[in-house]
Amino acid sequence: MQSVAVEMQGVSKGFKGLVANNKVDFRLLKGSIHGLLGENGAGKTTLMNILFGLYQPDEGEIFVDGSKVTIDKPSKAMDLGIGMVHQHFMLVKPLSVTQNIMLGLPSKKGPFLDTANVETALLELARKYHLMINPKALIKNLSVGEQQRVEILSVLYRGAEILILDEPTAVLTPQETKELFNILKLMRDDGKAVVLISHKLEEIINICDEVTVLRDGCRVANEKISCETTKSHLTNMMVGREVLFDFKDRSSDFGPDRLVVENLT
Ligand SMILES: Nc1ncnc2c1ncn2[C@@H]1O[C@H](COP(=O)(O)OP(=O)(O)OP(=O)(O)O)[C@@H](O)[C@H]1O
Ligand SMILES: [Mg+2]
């Protein structure tokens, strides 16, 4: 029996009359990758921003490791072992990987920077989770995929046991996506709880153990992913109606040419 990392109960959040989350229940298990699926504007980011302490819910309760908590700021979330990698990275480009990760953290050497020790710790973490990255590299010289790895490394370095990734593959190449998923699997096998926000059905089916579906701010489904889970089943839950995936080619009679261009240089 897997234990529960996070339980959100009846969480609501409105923005000036618009209901972004409507009495949402969300339960996240340790050692699992949990897909959070929904169309644009369904309320996925809002729900996770609440868990990360960026927004305060209008109603509802949050439990972390079985204890009721109030997460009124991201530093509180991090103290509770919750880390989030946002859609838009928050790195300082002219600084190195290590300098970025040290930002805002107390130094073990009092008023002096502890760069060498942090670098050693980062290399160890990077090895463990296959996050190939040079701690000395400047952020401005890194690819988008590498910058994302720095964000993940930073969250791990801060001791996260619960990782939220908001649409992480939107900026990645297929190869980088494959590498990211291998990293997420290593985290899961290590007992961490991972939330993958996505609206890509293949991703949810391929890598997630469980999925929660949001529609118009409401949780409309929560189920385990099995070998029988299909794309059309997920889409139906996401949009609330049958969606056809087989488009038949229809040949049309377009009539006589109206404009013809030949040998144009
Ligand atoms: N800070 C804010 N102020 C006002 N409205 C907001 C704010 N944040 C989100 N919303 C609105 O709340 C609703 C839910 O937005 P949210 O960003 O949570 O959706 P999402 O599921 O993450 O969508 P996407 O797939 O586009 O990222 C949307 O209608 C959005 O416009
Ligand atoms: Mg979003």
Tab-separated table of C-alpha atoms and ligand atoms in Angstrom:
chain	number	residue	atom	x	y	z
A	1	MET	CA	0.000	0.000	0.000
A	2	GLN	CA	1.570	3.311	-1.129
A	3	SER	CA	1.350	6.118	1.398
A	4	VAL	CA	-0.194	9.487	0.662
A	5	ALA	CA	2.165	12.430	0.154
A	6	VAL	CA	-0.441	15.153	-0.369
A	7	GLU	CA	-4.174	15.360	-0.003
A	8	MET	CA	-6.083	18.461	-1.151
A	9	GLN	CA	-9.750	18.490	-0.156
A	10	GLY	CA	-12.474	20.729	-1.551
A	11	VAL	CA	-10.030	23.370	-2.786
A	12	SER	CA	-11.574	26.389	-4.511
A	13	LYS	CA	-10.019	29.495	-5.984
A	14	GLY	CA	-11.660	32.334	-7.846
A	15	PHE	CA	-10.243	35.315	-9.708
A	16	LYS	CA	-12.647	38.237	-9.874
A	17	GLY	CA	-15.754	36.182	-10.501
A	18	LEU	CA	-14.015	33.485	-12.533
A	19	VAL	CA	-13.849	30.116	-10.764
A	20	ALA	CA	-10.427	28.618	-11.547
A	21	ASN	CA	-10.781	25.715	-9.079
A	22	ASN	CA	-14.128	24.494	-7.802
A	23	LYS	CA	-14.044	22.230	-4.712
A	24	VAL	CA	-11.212	20.148	-6.146
A	25	ASP	CA	-10.011	16.969	-4.414
A	26	PHE	CA	-6.513	15.823	-5.311
A	27	ARG	CA	-4.557	12.958	-3.763
A	28	LEU	CA	-0.919	12.316	-4.546
A	29	LEU	CA	0.833	9.060	-3.612
A	30	LYS	CA	4.495	8.636	-2.775
A	31	GLY	CA	6.501	6.728	-5.367
A	32	SER	CA	4.170	7.671	-8.195
A	33	ILE	CA	3.916	9.926	-11.222
A	34	HIS	CA	0.523	11.617	-11.230
A	35	GLY	CA	-0.726	13.261	-14.409
A	36	LEU	CA	-2.801	16.406	-14.039
A	37	LEU	CA	-4.725	16.650	-17.279
A	38	GLY	CA	-7.069	19.300	-18.634
A	39	GLU	CA	-7.666	21.707	-21.485
A	40	ASN	CA	-6.257	25.241	-21.532
A	41	GLY	CA	-7.714	27.179	-18.635
A	42	ALA	CA	-9.018	24.075	-16.829
A	43	GLY	CA	-7.294	25.152	-13.602
A	44	LYS	CA	-4.232	22.857	-13.499
A	45	THR	CA	-1.605	25.521	-12.834
A	46	THR	CA	-3.836	27.302	-10.323
A	47	LEU	CA	-4.273	24.104	-8.291
A	48	MET	CA	-0.540	23.448	-8.188
A	49	ASN	CA	0.262	27.111	-7.487
A	50	ILE	CA	-1.945	26.724	-4.422
A	51	LEU	CA	-0.003	23.632	-3.339
A	52	PHE	CA	3.236	25.558	-3.866
A	53	GLY	CA	2.008	28.495	-1.764
A	54	LEU	CA	1.814	31.033	-4.599
A	55	TYR	CA	-1.965	31.404	-4.230
A	56	GLN	CA	-4.156	31.075	-1.171
A	57	PRO	CA	-7.270	28.927	-1.653
A	58	ASP	CA	-10.667	30.526	-0.944
A	59	GLU	CA	-11.745	27.281	0.707
A	60	GLY	CA	-10.518	23.727	1.225
A	61	GLU	CA	-7.818	21.950	3.174
A	62	ILE	CA	-4.363	20.609	2.424
A	63	PHE	CA	-2.643	17.723	4.165
A	64	VAL	CA	1.028	16.872	3.703
A	65	ASP	CA	2.183	13.537	5.145
A	66	GLY	CA	-1.140	13.325	6.962
A	67	SER	CA	-0.867	16.675	8.757
A	68	LYS	CA	-3.077	19.641	7.962
A	69	VAL	CA	-0.962	22.537	6.688
A	70	THR	CA	-1.314	26.163	5.631
A	71	ILE	CA	1.031	26.922	2.757
A	72	ASP	CA	1.123	30.703	2.661
A	73	LYS	CA	4.353	31.115	0.693
A	74	PRO	CA	6.679	29.043	-1.527
A	75	SER	CA	9.347	28.902	1.190
A	76	LYS	CA	6.771	27.144	3.401
A	77	ALA	CA	6.083	24.692	0.557
A	78	MET	CA	9.813	24.019	0.228
A	79	ASP	CA	10.083	23.471	3.994
A	80	LEU	CA	7.374	20.835	3.544
A	81	GLY	CA	9.412	19.193	0.771
A	82	ILE	CA	7.356	20.545	-2.129
A	83	GLY	CA	9.169	21.890	-5.209
A	84	MET	CA	7.806	23.272	-8.464
A	85	VAL	CA	9.326	23.734	-11.905
A	86	HIS	CA	7.310	26.392	-13.704
A	87	GLN	CA	6.504	26.720	-17.384
A	88	HIS	CA	8.802	29.728	-17.536
A	89	PHE	CA	12.175	29.178	-15.925
A	90	MET	CA	13.292	31.460	-13.138
A	91	LEU	CA	17.060	31.330	-13.667
A	92	VAL	CA	19.518	34.231	-13.705
A	93	LYS	CA	21.224	33.957	-17.091
A	94	PRO	CA	24.656	35.519	-16.433
A	95	LEU	CA	25.227	33.320	-13.358
A	96	SER	CA	26.488	29.741	-13.251
A	97	VAL	CA	24.416	26.654	-12.453
A	98	THR	CA	25.822	26.469	-8.908
A	99	GLN	CA	25.350	30.197	-8.275
A	100	ASN	CA	21.717	29.966	-9.390
A	101	ILE	CA	21.026	27.032	-7.115
A	102	MET	CA	22.719	28.744	-4.150
A	103	LEU	CA	20.614	31.893	-4.602
A	104	GLY	CA	18.439	32.512	-1.580
A	105	LEU	CA	19.845	29.609	0.420
A	106	PRO	CA	21.810	30.151	3.641
A	107	SER	CA	25.530	29.373	3.323
A	108	LYS	CA	27.115	26.822	5.624
A	109	LYS	CA	30.157	29.112	5.762
A	110	GLY	CA	28.435	32.058	7.431
A	111	PRO	CA	28.932	35.249	5.417
A	112	PHE	CA	31.088	33.471	2.820
A	113	LEU	CA	29.929	31.491	-0.185
A	114	ASP	CA	30.259	27.728	0.017
A	115	THR	CA	30.577	27.170	-3.724
A	116	ALA	CA	32.949	24.184	-3.700
A	117	ASN	CA	30.848	22.118	-1.303
A	118	VAL	CA	27.592	22.964	-3.058
A	119	GLU	CA	29.175	21.965	-6.355
A	120	THR	CA	30.209	18.581	-4.953
A	121	ALA	CA	26.703	17.994	-3.585
A	122	LEU	CA	25.193	18.975	-6.947
A	123	LEU	CA	27.438	16.601	-8.852
A	124	GLU	CA	26.374	13.771	-6.566
A	125	LEU	CA	22.676	14.562	-7.023
A	126	ALA	CA	23.132	14.944	-10.773
A	127	ARG	CA	24.778	11.515	-10.949
A	128	LYS	CA	22.017	9.890	-8.909
A	129	TYR	CA	19.224	11.162	-11.145
A	130	HIS	CA	21.149	11.227	-14.459
A	131	LEU	CA	20.791	15.016	-14.676
A	132	MET	CA	23.885	15.556	-16.788
A	133	ILE	CA	24.909	19.121	-16.156
A	134	ASN	CA	28.143	21.044	-15.591
A	135	PRO	CA	27.768	23.036	-12.337
A	136	LYS	CA	30.254	25.641	-13.588
A	137	ALA	CA	28.394	26.355	-16.850
A	138	LEU	CA	26.699	29.721	-17.261
A	139	ILE	CA	22.920	29.515	-17.691
A	140	LYS	CA	23.039	31.710	-20.800
A	141	ASN	CA	25.122	29.029	-22.560
A	142	LEU	CA	22.722	26.175	-21.812
A	143	SER	CA	19.988	24.752	-24.027
A	144	VAL	CA	16.380	24.935	-22.855
A	145	GLY	CA	16.471	21.250	-21.899
A	146	GLU	CA	19.625	21.798	-19.838
A	147	GLN	CA	18.079	24.829	-18.111
A	148	GLN	CA	15.124	22.676	-17.159
A	149	ARG	CA	17.513	20.131	-15.638
A	150	VAL	CA	19.046	22.954	-13.574
A	151	GLU	CA	15.569	23.837	-12.279
A	152	ILE	CA	14.952	20.190	-11.357
A	153	LEU	CA	18.376	19.927	-9.713
A	154	SER	CA	17.638	23.076	-7.724
A	155	VAL	CA	14.353	21.670	-6.453
A	156	LEU	CA	16.060	18.386	-5.493
A	157	TYR	CA	18.922	20.225	-3.789
A	158	ARG	CA	16.332	21.995	-1.644
A	159	GLY	CA	15.218	18.558	-0.452
A	160	ALA	CA	11.968	18.160	-2.397
A	161	GLU	CA	10.120	14.878	-1.969
A	162	ILE	CA	7.161	16.176	-3.964
A	163	LEU	CA	7.920	17.605	-7.414
A	164	ILE	CA	5.460	19.532	-9.531
A	165	LEU	CA	6.338	20.022	-13.202
A	166	ASP	CA	4.123	22.396	-15.177
A	167	GLU	CA	3.970	21.366	-18.842
A	168	PRO	CA	7.659	20.399	-18.790
A	169	THR	CA	7.745	18.903	-22.265
A	170	ALA	CA	6.262	21.922	-24.035
A	171	VAL	CA	9.776	23.312	-24.545
A	172	LEU	CA	11.626	20.035	-25.150
A	173	THR	CA	12.704	18.095	-28.217
A	174	PRO	CA	11.500	14.459	-28.418
A	175	GLN	CA	14.960	13.259	-27.307
A	176	GLU	CA	14.994	15.663	-24.343
A	177	THR	CA	11.480	14.525	-23.424
A	178	LYS	CA	12.690	10.925	-23.351
A	179	GLU	CA	15.572	11.899	-21.081
A	180	LEU	CA	13.261	13.869	-18.788
A	181	PHE	CA	10.914	10.906	-18.445
A	182	ASN	CA	13.832	8.652	-17.495
A	183	ILE	CA	14.740	11.176	-14.792
A	184	LEU	CA	11.150	11.251	-13.514
A	185	LYS	CA	11.073	7.445	-13.374
A	186	LEU	CA	14.260	7.419	-11.280
A	187	MET	CA	12.603	9.868	-8.872
A	188	ARG	CA	9.499	7.742	-8.642
A	189	ASP	CA	11.579	4.614	-7.979
A	190	ASP	CA	13.296	6.593	-5.244
A	191	GLY	CA	9.916	7.108	-3.537
A	192	LYS	CA	9.301	10.689	-4.605
A	193	ALA	CA	5.872	11.927	-5.640
A	194	VAL	CA	5.785	13.633	-9.036
A	195	VAL	CA	2.964	15.730	-10.525
A	196	LEU	CA	3.132	16.063	-14.297
A	197	ILE	CA	0.855	18.804	-15.612
A	198	SER	CA	0.132	18.088	-19.245
A	199	HIS	CA	-2.462	18.090	-21.924
A	200	LYS	CA	-0.563	15.562	-24.022
A	201	LEU	CA	-2.422	12.277	-23.864
A	202	GLU	CA	0.483	10.053	-24.961
A	203	GLU	CA	2.610	11.399	-22.123
A	204	ILE	CA	-0.028	10.661	-19.540
A	205	ILE	CA	-0.515	7.135	-20.854
A	206	ASN	CA	3.210	6.406	-21.289
A	207	ILE	CA	4.638	7.617	-18.034
A	208	CYS	CA	1.932	8.258	-15.427
A	209	ASP	CA	0.652	5.782	-12.847
A	210	GLU	CA	-2.480	7.769	-12.181
A	211	VAL	CA	-4.340	10.708	-13.687
A	212	THR	CA	-6.590	13.437	-12.326
A	213	VAL	CA	-8.646	15.286	-14.914
A	214	LEU	CA	-9.820	18.868	-14.476
A	215	ARG	CA	-12.531	20.473	-16.579
A	216	ASP	CA	-13.705	24.065	-16.088
A	217	GLY	CA	-12.112	24.126	-12.641
A	218	CYS	CA	-13.778	20.906	-11.457
A	219	ARG	CA	-12.178	17.526	-10.899
A	220	VAL	CA	-14.074	15.265	-13.260
A	221	ALA	CA	-12.024	12.088	-12.888
A	222	ASN	CA	-9.251	10.364	-11.009
A	223	GLU	CA	-8.112	6.940	-12.092
A	224	LYS	CA	-5.133	4.610	-12.427
A	225	ILE	CA	-3.461	4.389	-15.812
A	226	SER	CA	-3.480	0.825	-17.110
A	227	CYS	CA	-2.602	-0.856	-20.380
A	228	GLU	CA	-6.267	-0.458	-21.274
A	229	THR	CA	-6.311	3.341	-20.904
A	230	THR	CA	-6.900	4.886	-24.313
A	231	LYS	CA	-6.393	8.357	-25.704
A	232	SER	CA	-10.060	8.679	-26.587
A	233	HIS	CA	-11.088	7.771	-23.035
A	234	LEU	CA	-8.837	10.520	-21.632
A	235	THR	CA	-10.035	13.073	-24.192
A	236	ASN	CA	-13.660	12.315	-23.485
A	237	MET	CA	-13.046	13.027	-19.814
A	238	MET	CA	-11.044	16.142	-20.631
A	239	VAL	CA	-13.544	17.777	-22.974
A	240	GLY	CA	-16.751	16.096	-21.777
A	241	ARG	CA	-17.867	14.659	-25.079
A	242	GLU	CA	-16.897	12.042	-27.674
A	243	VAL	CA	-13.932	13.064	-29.808
A	244	LEU	CA	-13.085	11.254	-33.021
A	245	PHE	CA	-9.450	10.493	-33.734
A	246	ASP	CA	-9.888	8.830	-37.141
A	247	PHE	CA	-10.190	11.541	-39.704
A	248	LYS	CA	-11.076	10.157	-43.119
A	249	ASP	CA	-9.476	11.771	-46.141
A	250	ARG	CA	-12.174	13.254	-48.296
A	251	SER	CA	-11.214	14.017	-51.873
A	252	SER	CA	-12.962	17.089	-53.163
A	253	ASP	CA	-13.748	18.381	-56.597
A	254	PHE	CA	-12.301	21.870	-56.614
A	255	GLY	CA	-13.509	22.743	-60.132
A	256	PRO	CA	-11.442	24.419	-62.853
A	257	ASP	CA	-8.190	26.318	-62.102
A	258	ARG	CA	-8.710	29.972	-61.207
A	259	LEU	CA	-5.059	30.994	-60.984
A	260	VAL	CA	-2.036	29.157	-62.310
A	261	VAL	CA	1.592	30.184	-61.755
A	262	GLU	CA	4.402	28.444	-63.617
A	263	ASN	CA	8.201	28.755	-63.670
A	264	LEU	CA	8.177	31.671	-61.253
A	265	THR	CA	11.713	32.748	-60.249
B	1	LIG	N1	-3.611	35.305	-11.603
B	1	LIG	C1	-4.754	35.162	-12.271
B	1	LIG	N2	-5.636	36.197	-12.389
B	1	LIG	C2	-6.794	36.046	-13.051
B	1	LIG	N3	-7.199	34.912	-13.650
B	1	LIG	C3	-6.363	33.846	-13.575
B	1	LIG	C4	-5.111	33.915	-12.881
B	1	LIG	N4	-4.505	32.697	-12.979
B	1	LIG	C5	-5.338	31.918	-13.692
B	1	LIG	N5	-6.449	32.603	-14.047
B	1	LIG	C6	-7.589	32.057	-14.806
B	1	LIG	O1	-8.009	30.880	-14.174
B	1	LIG	C7	-8.368	29.867	-15.117
B	1	LIG	C8	-7.516	28.644	-14.892
B	1	LIG	O2	-6.186	28.971	-15.288
B	1	LIG	P1	-4.962	27.976	-15.144
B	1	LIG	O3	-3.752	28.744	-15.536
B	1	LIG	O4	-4.969	27.353	-13.811
B	1	LIG	O5	-5.323	26.880	-16.244
B	1	LIG	P2	-4.427	25.711	-16.842
B	1	LIG	O6	-5.248	24.469	-16.758
B	1	LIG	O7	-3.097	25.700	-16.215
B	1	LIG	O8	-4.331	26.139	-18.379
B	1	LIG	P3	-3.097	26.041	-19.437
B	1	LIG	O9	-3.164	24.664	-20.012
B	1	LIG	O10	-3.443	27.079	-20.438
B	1	LIG	O11	-1.823	26.324	-18.706
B	1	LIG	C9	-8.171	30.499	-16.487
B	1	LIG	O12	-9.406	30.982	-16.934
B	1	LIG	C10	-7.192	31.638	-16.220
B	1	LIG	O13	-7.393	32.689	-17.134
B	2	MG	MG	-1.181	26.035	-16.909
